[in-house]
Amino acid sequence: MVNERESLFRRLSAACGGHDGAVAGEPLPGGAPLAPEGDRVALFEKTFTAAGGILLRAPVEKTLSDLGETLRAEGVTALFFPEDDAASREIAEALVPFGPFNLTTAEEVREGSTSVTAGFRTAEAGIAETGTIVETSAGGKTLLPGLLADVHVSIVPVTSVVGRMEEALSILAAGTPRNISFLTGPSKTADIEQTLTVGAHGPKKAIALLLG
Amino acid sequence: MELNANAFGRNSRKALLDKTLQEALGRTTGRFQAHRDAAVAAFPEFEATRERASRIKRDVLDHLDTYLARFIAEAEKRGTIVHVARDAAQAREIAARIARDEGVTLAVKSKSMASEEISFNEALQGAGVTVVESDLGEFIIQLAGEAPSHIIAPAVHKTREQISRLFERHLGEPPTDSIPELVGMARKHLRAKFLSAGMGVSGGNFLVADTGSVVLVTNEGNGRMGTVLPRVHLAVVGIEKVIPRMADLPTFLRILPRSASGQAISSYVSIVTGTRRAGDPEGPERMHILLLDCGRSAILEGKYREILKCVRCAACLNACPVYQSVGGHAYGWVYSGPIGAVLTPLLVGLPEAAALPDASTLCGACADVCPVKIPLPDFLLELRSDAREQGLKTPGEIAAMKGYAGVMKRAGLLEAIERIAGVLGQFFTKGKGIGGLPYPFSGWTERRDFPAPAARPFRKQWKIKRGARG
Amino acid sequence: MPYNAGMDPKGPIPVSLFFTCLADAFSPGVCNATVEVLERFGATVRVPLSQTCCGQPAFNSGNRKEARAMARKFLLTFPDEGPIVTPSGSCAAMVKHGYPVLFRNEPRMLARARAVGDRIFELSQFLVDVLGVTDPKSDFSGKVTYHDSCHLRRGLGVVSAPRKLLRAVPGVEFVEMEESDRCCGFGGVFSLKNPQISCKMTERKVERILATGASYVTSGDLGCLLNIGGLISRFGYPVKAIHLAEILAGGTGGLSSFAADAASEDARPPGTIRRAGGR
Ligand code: SF4
């Protein structure tokens, strides 16, 4: 296909040849909106909730019982978390008594488990502007808890909350990991009669535990 | 997708009589529009962001050779295999070859208008590959054996009853009138497909030149599944989708979901770059990007360059009173509404779609909402003029226009004609509206009166009262 | 937009009237009303009698050769200095935005087209933005709703001027309709090429008009009003289409083209000044 590519670029260069001589990528006026004023974390709480997420914040004891209740209400019976994610493991294990919950693994879920699952994972960042959880594959991390589970529980250290998308990208895109995912609220569709319905493919509920 | 754009007149009359479609259109376009307006009103920086997005896109198109080369180099550096197709036939050939070489028998696809352009599914089916649409709306349409009718809501014309019957027949599910249950059935069925498919097929909302990344924006999460689970990922994307830098992405993420559905951001944004790295527990082993020209470089060369700024948000569809009246199928190809009325003739050739630029009142509602400031009404006018130059207008229209210009060149002649029309009009209608006229005015008078010409036109009145001094 | 450079606000203001071919032939009352209102506010109205059509039907249907011939004629007809006022947002927008397109490859004509484009105003725009009229001094009375013509609103950006004027008429009970800025479905040749879609749009517009309970629907474009009025006339709905100029002048007849008593209204001597309260 090298020839086809060369001929494409010949066509493109001929078409673009007429431009005004400006250099590609010259700086543009008007950048990102101003960094959100006030408390980033408070804004994150607001936007995450507005996007349809459920936000829980310490004290830990109260949070665990609230979380246990929410998961039971969703019919969750099995919990899973990345092997190398200590914070997630800690929370999931502490939750078992609030169940009845079993612990399972991403591999089992991927093989096609029939239980209703909650997937736990520590977020790399929270974005206050949009209420977004950021997860990446950097350093061999898995994305399966937020992908396959019926309920996704993100552990969000308050120190990881940034104001705008630009900040998250400038931190996390370094080295360009294979996958950078912005997750905002539950999976949704309005494809049937324009009626908003959750859980089209991904989690039906998105929960964030703010730590710190 | 089969091309039927010149039948717009016939298609639209059919659509106007389709009661289900009319109800669905009323329900959906109004809601999309209200959500879009509210989201824009709640985001004070919208105009500035829109301006910036438009400028970035303009810069990309003015230097597409540079940016696309950069994108390809960065993508290949990270293990992505990049293919280039000049036209639909070549694109189908390449897609089929990829599937065969990768030993794929089942592919799961997320929404991609570009793949519709090249009839991607047929190409893969021809190579023995089953292609399952995973976007819920597309999935429903695929089961029904139809074509999508809206860029971001392909099944707007289907009711829950119709969908339940489809799921009964094709998935063996019990009947239901609950939308969450219907969504659950599709989820279960499609999850199994995601877990067993050899290849995930996606479009691409953006291609990031400085990293070689493909960006997918979805609400359902299917784009995400298809790029994490199957062992091969194929993205089919138009060459114009490049943006210069990762740092430019937030600008577009701020306008696209707001314009499309009124969300501050879509549920899922996946930025995917290359294949599974050492130590990665998941991710595709192979990643292919099929870049489509399919008429784009020719558009780039001419006066319609800016149409390639389009981010496929569908805001112009929702705002268009013609689209709201007839829906997407009437436009007879992949793209509908104002963007379709401009883009289709440019991609398939004006002779094949000359009816589309005429399918607008030039009201300008589309240009008001377009988040990248494409002058859609100007382009519609330009295409109508091209149609005349390319000899695509009927002899009747040209004769009428020549006659009109001949009369209007001479005020005296116009006045004489007005006098005759005035006398006839008063005689036949007694000054009331006219209830029936021959073709080409017959359509007007079907349900509207045509105005009666005045007994004494203004020019004459003025001359009588104030003399001819002007 | 302010266009009053060199104009003495106290002296007479010379204005050229572009009455439009549509109003000339179908609703001369609109032209008379325009003259009346302009004179009421101190304008001396000049009417170049060789004028015809701005060329919009040809331009909008892509027949630029014919449109260009019309445009050339228009530029010859309105050569002098001073504002050109027209009771049509759509024709003003054609001159302002369409002519530069037609002459984009003819630098000298382009310059002339731009100069004329700077001089042309739709009536309400001229009254409010140039003459600074706040009280139109009209004795019109009735419940009125307003339809934004697409080209007046989006083409010229005139949104508030007609509303300000309507609200300032003591006898007018002004009521906004839903979707006032939604196209009425006319679109010139569109209404002939796609009459069913056009009519569907007109029906929705008329529904919104009827929902206001207004006795009159007005607008700054005769094309819209003939279209809307045509449907109203066919179904006999209890509302009249009337041009903004007619309301400002103080007439309560509505568009003459659909009314049996049209002849008498038409025959009213042009320029007969009906002072406020003087009917
Ligand atoms: S033309 Fe503009 S409004 Fe229409 S789909 Fe494209 S970007 Fe959106």
CSV table of C-alpha atoms in Angstrom, one decimal, chain C:
chain,number,residue,atom,x,y,z
C,1,MET,CA,-24.1,49.1,12.3
C,2,PRO,CA,-24.8,52.7,13.2
C,3,TYR,CA,-25.3,54.4,9.9
C,4,ASN,CA,-25.9,58.1,10.4
C,5,ALA,CA,-22.6,59.5,9.5
C,6,GLY,CA,-23.1,62.9,8.0
C,7,MET,CA,-26.8,62.9,8.7
C,8,ASP,CA,-28.3,65.9,10.4
C,9,PRO,CA,-30.7,64.5,12.9
C,10,LYS,CA,-32.9,67.6,12.8
C,11,GLY,CA,-33.0,68.1,9.1
C,12,PRO,CA,-35.0,66.0,6.6
C,13,ILE,CA,-33.5,62.6,6.0
C,14,PRO,CA,-33.4,61.5,2.4
C,15,VAL,CA,-34.3,57.9,2.1
C,16,SER,CA,-34.5,55.7,-1.0
C,17,LEU,CA,-37.3,53.1,-0.8
C,18,PHE,CA,-36.7,49.7,-2.2
C,19,PHE,CA,-40.3,48.5,-2.1
C,20,THR,CA,-39.6,44.9,-3.4
C,21,CYS,CA,-41.3,43.2,-6.3
C,22,LEU,CA,-43.3,41.0,-4.1
C,23,ALA,CA,-45.0,43.9,-2.2
C,24,ASP,CA,-45.4,45.9,-5.4
C,25,ALA,CA,-47.4,43.1,-7.0
C,26,PHE,CA,-49.2,41.5,-4.1
C,27,SER,CA,-49.4,43.9,-1.2
C,28,PRO,CA,-49.0,47.5,-2.3
C,29,GLY,CA,-50.5,48.4,1.1
C,30,VAL,CA,-47.2,47.4,2.7
C,31,CYS,CA,-45.3,49.8,0.5
C,32,ASN,CA,-47.7,52.6,1.3
C,33,ALA,CA,-47.4,51.9,5.0
C,34,THR,CA,-43.6,52.0,4.8
C,35,VAL,CA,-43.7,55.4,3.1
C,36,GLU,CA,-46.1,56.6,5.7
C,37,VAL,CA,-44.0,55.6,8.6
C,38,LEU,CA,-40.8,56.9,7.1
C,39,GLU,CA,-42.3,60.3,6.5
C,40,ARG,CA,-43.8,60.3,9.9
C,41,PHE,CA,-40.3,60.3,11.3
C,42,GLY,CA,-39.0,63.0,9.1
C,43,ALA,CA,-37.7,61.1,6.1
C,44,THR,CA,-38.1,62.4,2.6
C,45,VAL,CA,-38.8,59.3,0.6
C,46,ARG,CA,-37.5,58.9,-2.9
C,47,VAL,CA,-38.8,56.0,-5.0
C,48,PRO,CA,-36.6,55.0,-7.9
C,49,LEU,CA,-39.2,53.8,-10.3
C,50,SER,CA,-37.0,51.6,-12.5
C,51,GLN,CA,-36.4,49.2,-9.6
C,52,THR,CA,-37.6,45.6,-9.8
C,53,CYS,CA,-36.3,42.6,-8.0
C,54,CYS,CA,-33.1,42.1,-6.0
C,55,GLY,CA,-32.5,38.8,-7.7
C,56,GLN,CA,-33.0,36.6,-4.7
C,57,PRO,CA,-35.2,33.9,-6.4
C,58,ALA,CA,-32.4,33.3,-9.0
C,59,PHE,CA,-29.6,33.5,-6.4
C,60,ASN,CA,-31.2,31.1,-4.0
C,61,SER,CA,-32.0,28.6,-6.7
C,62,GLY,CA,-28.4,28.6,-7.9
C,63,ASN,CA,-29.1,30.6,-11.1
C,64,ARG,CA,-26.4,33.1,-10.6
C,65,LYS,CA,-26.2,34.3,-14.1
C,66,GLU,CA,-29.7,35.7,-13.8
C,67,ALA,CA,-29.1,36.8,-10.3
C,68,ARG,CA,-26.0,38.8,-11.3
C,69,ALA,CA,-28.0,40.6,-14.0
C,70,MET,CA,-30.6,41.6,-11.3
C,71,ALA,CA,-27.9,42.7,-9.0
C,72,ARG,CA,-26.2,44.8,-11.6
C,73,LYS,CA,-29.6,46.5,-12.3
C,74,PHE,CA,-30.1,47.1,-8.6
C,75,LEU,CA,-26.7,48.7,-8.2
C,76,LEU,CA,-27.5,51.0,-11.1
C,77,THR,CA,-31.0,51.8,-9.7
C,78,PHE,CA,-29.7,52.9,-6.3
C,79,PRO,CA,-26.5,54.7,-7.1
C,80,ASP,CA,-26.5,57.7,-4.8
C,81,GLU,CA,-25.5,58.2,-1.2
C,82,GLY,CA,-28.0,57.8,1.6
C,83,PRO,CA,-29.8,55.0,3.1
C,84,ILE,CA,-32.0,52.5,1.2
C,85,VAL,CA,-34.9,51.2,3.3
C,86,THR,CA,-37.0,48.2,2.5
C,87,PRO,CA,-39.9,46.4,4.2
C,88,SER,CA,-38.1,43.1,3.8
C,89,GLY,CA,-35.4,41.5,5.8
C,90,SER,CA,-34.8,38.9,3.2
C,91,CYS,CA,-34.3,41.3,0.3
C,92,ALA,CA,-32.0,43.5,2.5
C,93,ALA,CA,-30.0,40.4,3.4
C,94,MET,CA,-29.7,39.4,-0.3
C,95,VAL,CA,-28.2,42.8,-1.1
C,96,LYS,CA,-25.9,42.8,1.9
C,97,HIS,CA,-24.7,39.2,1.8
C,98,GLY,CA,-25.7,37.8,-1.6
C,99,TYR,CA,-24.2,40.5,-3.9
C,100,PRO,CA,-20.7,40.2,-2.5
C,101,VAL,CA,-20.9,36.5,-3.4
C,102,LEU,CA,-22.1,37.2,-6.9
C,103,PHE,CA,-19.3,39.7,-7.5
C,104,ARG,CA,-16.5,37.9,-5.7
C,105,ASN,CA,-14.5,37.7,-9.0
C,106,GLU,CA,-15.2,41.3,-10.1
C,107,PRO,CA,-13.3,43.7,-7.7
C,108,ARG,CA,-15.0,46.9,-8.9
C,109,MET,CA,-18.5,45.5,-8.7
C,110,LEU,CA,-17.6,43.9,-5.4
C,111,ALA,CA,-16.7,47.3,-4.0
C,112,ARG,CA,-19.9,48.8,-5.2
C,113,ALA,CA,-21.9,45.9,-3.9
C,114,ARG,CA,-20.3,46.3,-0.5
C,115,ALA,CA,-21.0,50.0,-0.4
C,116,VAL,CA,-24.6,49.5,-1.3
C,117,GLY,CA,-24.8,46.7,1.3
C,118,ASP,CA,-23.7,49.2,3.9
C,119,ARG,CA,-26.5,51.5,3.0
C,120,ILE,CA,-29.4,49.1,3.0
C,121,PHE,CA,-31.7,48.7,6.0
C,122,GLU,CA,-34.8,46.8,6.8
C,123,LEU,CA,-37.6,49.1,8.0
C,124,SER,CA,-37.6,48.3,11.8
C,125,GLN,CA,-33.8,48.2,11.9
C,126,PHE,CA,-33.7,51.7,10.3
C,127,LEU,CA,-36.3,53.1,12.6
C,128,VAL,CA,-34.8,51.9,15.8
C,129,ASP,CA,-31.0,51.7,15.0
C,130,VAL,CA,-30.7,54.7,12.8
C,131,LEU,CA,-33.5,57.1,13.5
C,132,GLY,CA,-33.7,56.1,17.2
C,133,VAL,CA,-37.5,55.8,17.1
C,134,THR,CA,-38.9,54.7,20.5
C,135,ASP,CA,-42.5,55.5,19.9
C,136,PRO,CA,-43.8,54.6,16.5
C,137,LYS,CA,-46.9,56.8,17.1
C,138,SER,CA,-49.3,54.2,15.7
C,139,ASP,CA,-53.0,54.0,16.7
C,140,PHE,CA,-53.1,50.3,15.8
C,141,SER,CA,-54.9,48.1,18.3
C,142,GLY,CA,-55.1,44.4,18.7
C,143,LYS,CA,-53.4,41.3,20.1
C,144,VAL,CA,-50.3,40.7,18.0
C,145,THR,CA,-47.7,37.9,17.8
C,146,TYR,CA,-44.4,38.2,15.9
C,147,HIS,CA,-42.7,35.7,13.5
C,148,ASP,CA,-38.9,36.1,13.1
C,149,SER,CA,-38.2,35.9,9.4
C,150,CYS,CA,-35.1,33.7,9.1
C,151,HIS,CA,-33.2,36.3,7.0
C,152,LEU,CA,-34.1,39.2,9.1
C,153,ARG,CA,-33.1,37.4,12.3
C,154,ARG,CA,-30.1,35.4,11.2
C,155,GLY,CA,-29.1,37.2,8.1
C,156,LEU,CA,-29.3,40.8,9.5
C,157,GLY,CA,-29.2,40.0,13.2
C,158,VAL,CA,-32.4,42.0,13.7
C,159,VAL,CA,-34.2,40.5,16.7
C,160,SER,CA,-35.1,43.3,19.2
C,161,ALA,CA,-36.0,46.2,16.9
C,162,PRO,CA,-39.4,44.9,15.7
C,163,ARG,CA,-40.3,43.8,19.2
C,164,LYS,CA,-39.4,47.2,20.7
C,165,LEU,CA,-41.6,48.9,18.2
C,166,LEU,CA,-44.5,46.6,18.7
C,167,ARG,CA,-44.3,46.9,22.5
C,168,ALA,CA,-44.3,50.7,22.1
C,169,VAL,CA,-47.7,50.8,20.3
C,170,PRO,CA,-50.2,51.6,23.1
C,171,GLY,CA,-53.0,49.6,21.5
C,172,VAL,CA,-50.9,46.5,20.8
C,173,GLU,CA,-51.1,43.6,23.2
C,174,PHE,CA,-47.8,41.9,22.2
C,175,VAL,CA,-47.5,38.1,22.8
C,176,GLU,CA,-44.5,35.9,21.9
C,177,MET,CA,-45.2,32.7,20.2
C,178,GLU,CA,-43.3,29.5,20.9
C,179,GLU,CA,-40.5,28.9,18.3
C,180,SER,CA,-40.9,32.4,16.9
C,181,ASP,CA,-37.5,31.9,15.2
C,182,ARG,CA,-38.4,28.7,13.5
C,183,CYS,CA,-38.7,28.8,9.7
C,184,CYS,CA,-42.3,29.1,8.4
C,185,GLY,CA,-41.4,26.8,5.5
C,186,PHE,CA,-41.5,29.3,2.7
C,187,GLY,CA,-37.9,29.3,1.5
C,188,GLY,CA,-38.8,30.8,-1.9
C,189,VAL,CA,-38.4,28.1,-4.6
C,190,PHE,CA,-38.2,25.5,-1.8
C,191,SER,CA,-42.0,25.9,-1.4
C,192,LEU,CA,-42.4,24.9,-5.0
C,193,LYS,CA,-39.8,22.1,-5.1
C,194,ASN,CA,-40.8,20.5,-1.8
C,195,PRO,CA,-44.3,21.8,-1.2
C,196,GLN,CA,-45.3,19.0,1.2
C,197,ILE,CA,-42.4,19.6,3.6
C,198,SER,CA,-42.9,23.3,3.2
C,199,CYS,CA,-46.6,23.0,4.1
C,200,LYS,CA,-45.8,20.8,7.1
C,201,MET,CA,-43.5,23.5,8.4
C,202,THR,CA,-46.2,26.1,7.8
C,203,GLU,CA,-48.7,24.1,9.7
C,204,ARG,CA,-46.5,23.9,12.7
C,205,LYS,CA,-45.9,27.7,12.5
C,206,VAL,CA,-49.6,28.4,12.3
C,207,GLU,CA,-50.3,26.0,15.2
C,208,ARG,CA,-47.9,28.1,17.3
C,209,ILE,CA,-49.5,31.3,16.1
C,210,LEU,CA,-53.0,30.1,17.0
C,211,ALA,CA,-51.8,28.9,20.4
C,212,THR,CA,-51.1,32.5,21.3
C,213,GLY,CA,-54.7,33.6,20.8
C,214,ALA,CA,-53.5,36.6,18.9
C,215,SER,CA,-55.7,38.3,16.3
C,216,TYR,CA,-52.7,39.3,14.2
C,217,VAL,CA,-49.4,37.6,13.2
C,218,THR,CA,-46.8,40.0,11.9
C,219,SER,CA,-43.3,39.9,10.5
C,220,GLY,CA,-40.7,41.9,8.7
C,221,ASP,CA,-40.9,39.8,5.5
C,222,LEU,CA,-43.8,39.6,3.1
C,223,GLY,CA,-42.7,36.2,1.8
C,224,CYS,CA,-43.3,34.6,5.2
C,225,LEU,CA,-46.6,36.4,5.6
C,226,LEU,CA,-48.0,35.4,2.2
C,227,ASN,CA,-47.0,31.8,3.0
C,228,ILE,CA,-48.5,31.9,6.5
C,229,GLY,CA,-51.4,33.9,5.4
C,230,GLY,CA,-52.1,31.5,2.5
C,231,LEU,CA,-52.6,28.7,5.0
C,232,ILE,CA,-54.7,30.8,7.4
C,233,SER,CA,-56.8,31.9,4.5
C,234,ARG,CA,-57.4,28.3,3.3
C,235,PHE,CA,-58.5,27.1,6.6
C,236,GLY,CA,-60.3,30.2,7.7
C,237,TYR,CA,-58.4,30.5,11.0
C,238,PRO,CA,-59.3,33.5,13.2
C,239,VAL,CA,-56.0,35.4,12.8
C,240,LYS,CA,-54.8,37.8,10.2
C,241,ALA,CA,-51.3,38.1,8.7
C,242,ILE,CA,-50.2,41.7,8.6
C,243,HIS,CA,-46.9,43.3,7.8
C,244,LEU,CA,-45.1,45.1,10.5
C,245,ALA,CA,-45.1,48.3,8.4
C,246,GLU,CA,-48.9,48.2,8.3
C,247,ILE,CA,-49.1,47.9,12.1
C,248,LEU,CA,-46.7,50.8,12.5
C,249,ALA,CA,-48.7,52.9,10.0
C,250,GLY,CA,-51.8,52.2,12.0
C,251,GLY,CA,-53.9,50.2,9.5
C,252,THR,CA,-55.8,47.2,10.8
C,253,GLY,CA,-56.7,45.5,7.6
C,254,GLY,CA,-54.1,42.8,7.4
C,255,LEU,CA,-52.5,41.6,4.1
C,256,SER,CA,-54.8,42.6,1.3
C,257,SER,CA,-54.0,39.6,-0.9
C,258,PHE,CA,-56.3,37.3,0.9
C,259,ALA,CA,-59.1,39.8,1.8
C,260,ALA,CA,-62.2,40.5,-0.2
C,261,ASP,CA,-62.0,44.2,0.8
C,262,ALA,CA,-58.5,44.4,-0.6
C,263,ALA,CA,-59.4,46.6,-3.5
C,264,SER,CA,-60.4,49.5,-1.3
C,265,GLU,CA,-57.3,49.3,0.9
C,266,ASP,CA,-55.1,49.1,-2.2
C,267,ALA,CA,-56.7,52.1,-3.7
C,268,ARG,CA,-55.9,54.2,-0.7
C,269,PRO,CA,-53.8,57.0,-2.1
C,270,PRO,CA,-50.2,56.4,-1.3
C,271,GLY,CA,-48.6,58.6,1.2
C,272,THR,CA,-51.8,59.8,2.7
C,273,ILE,CA,-50.5,60.5,6.1
C,274,ARG,CA,-52.7,59.0,8.8
C,275,ARG,CA,-51.4,60.7,11.9
C,276,ALA,CA,-51.5,58.9,15.2
C,277,GLY,CA,-55.1,58.9,16.4
C,278,GLY,CA,-56.2,60.5,13.3
C,279,ARG,CA,-58.2,57.7,11.8
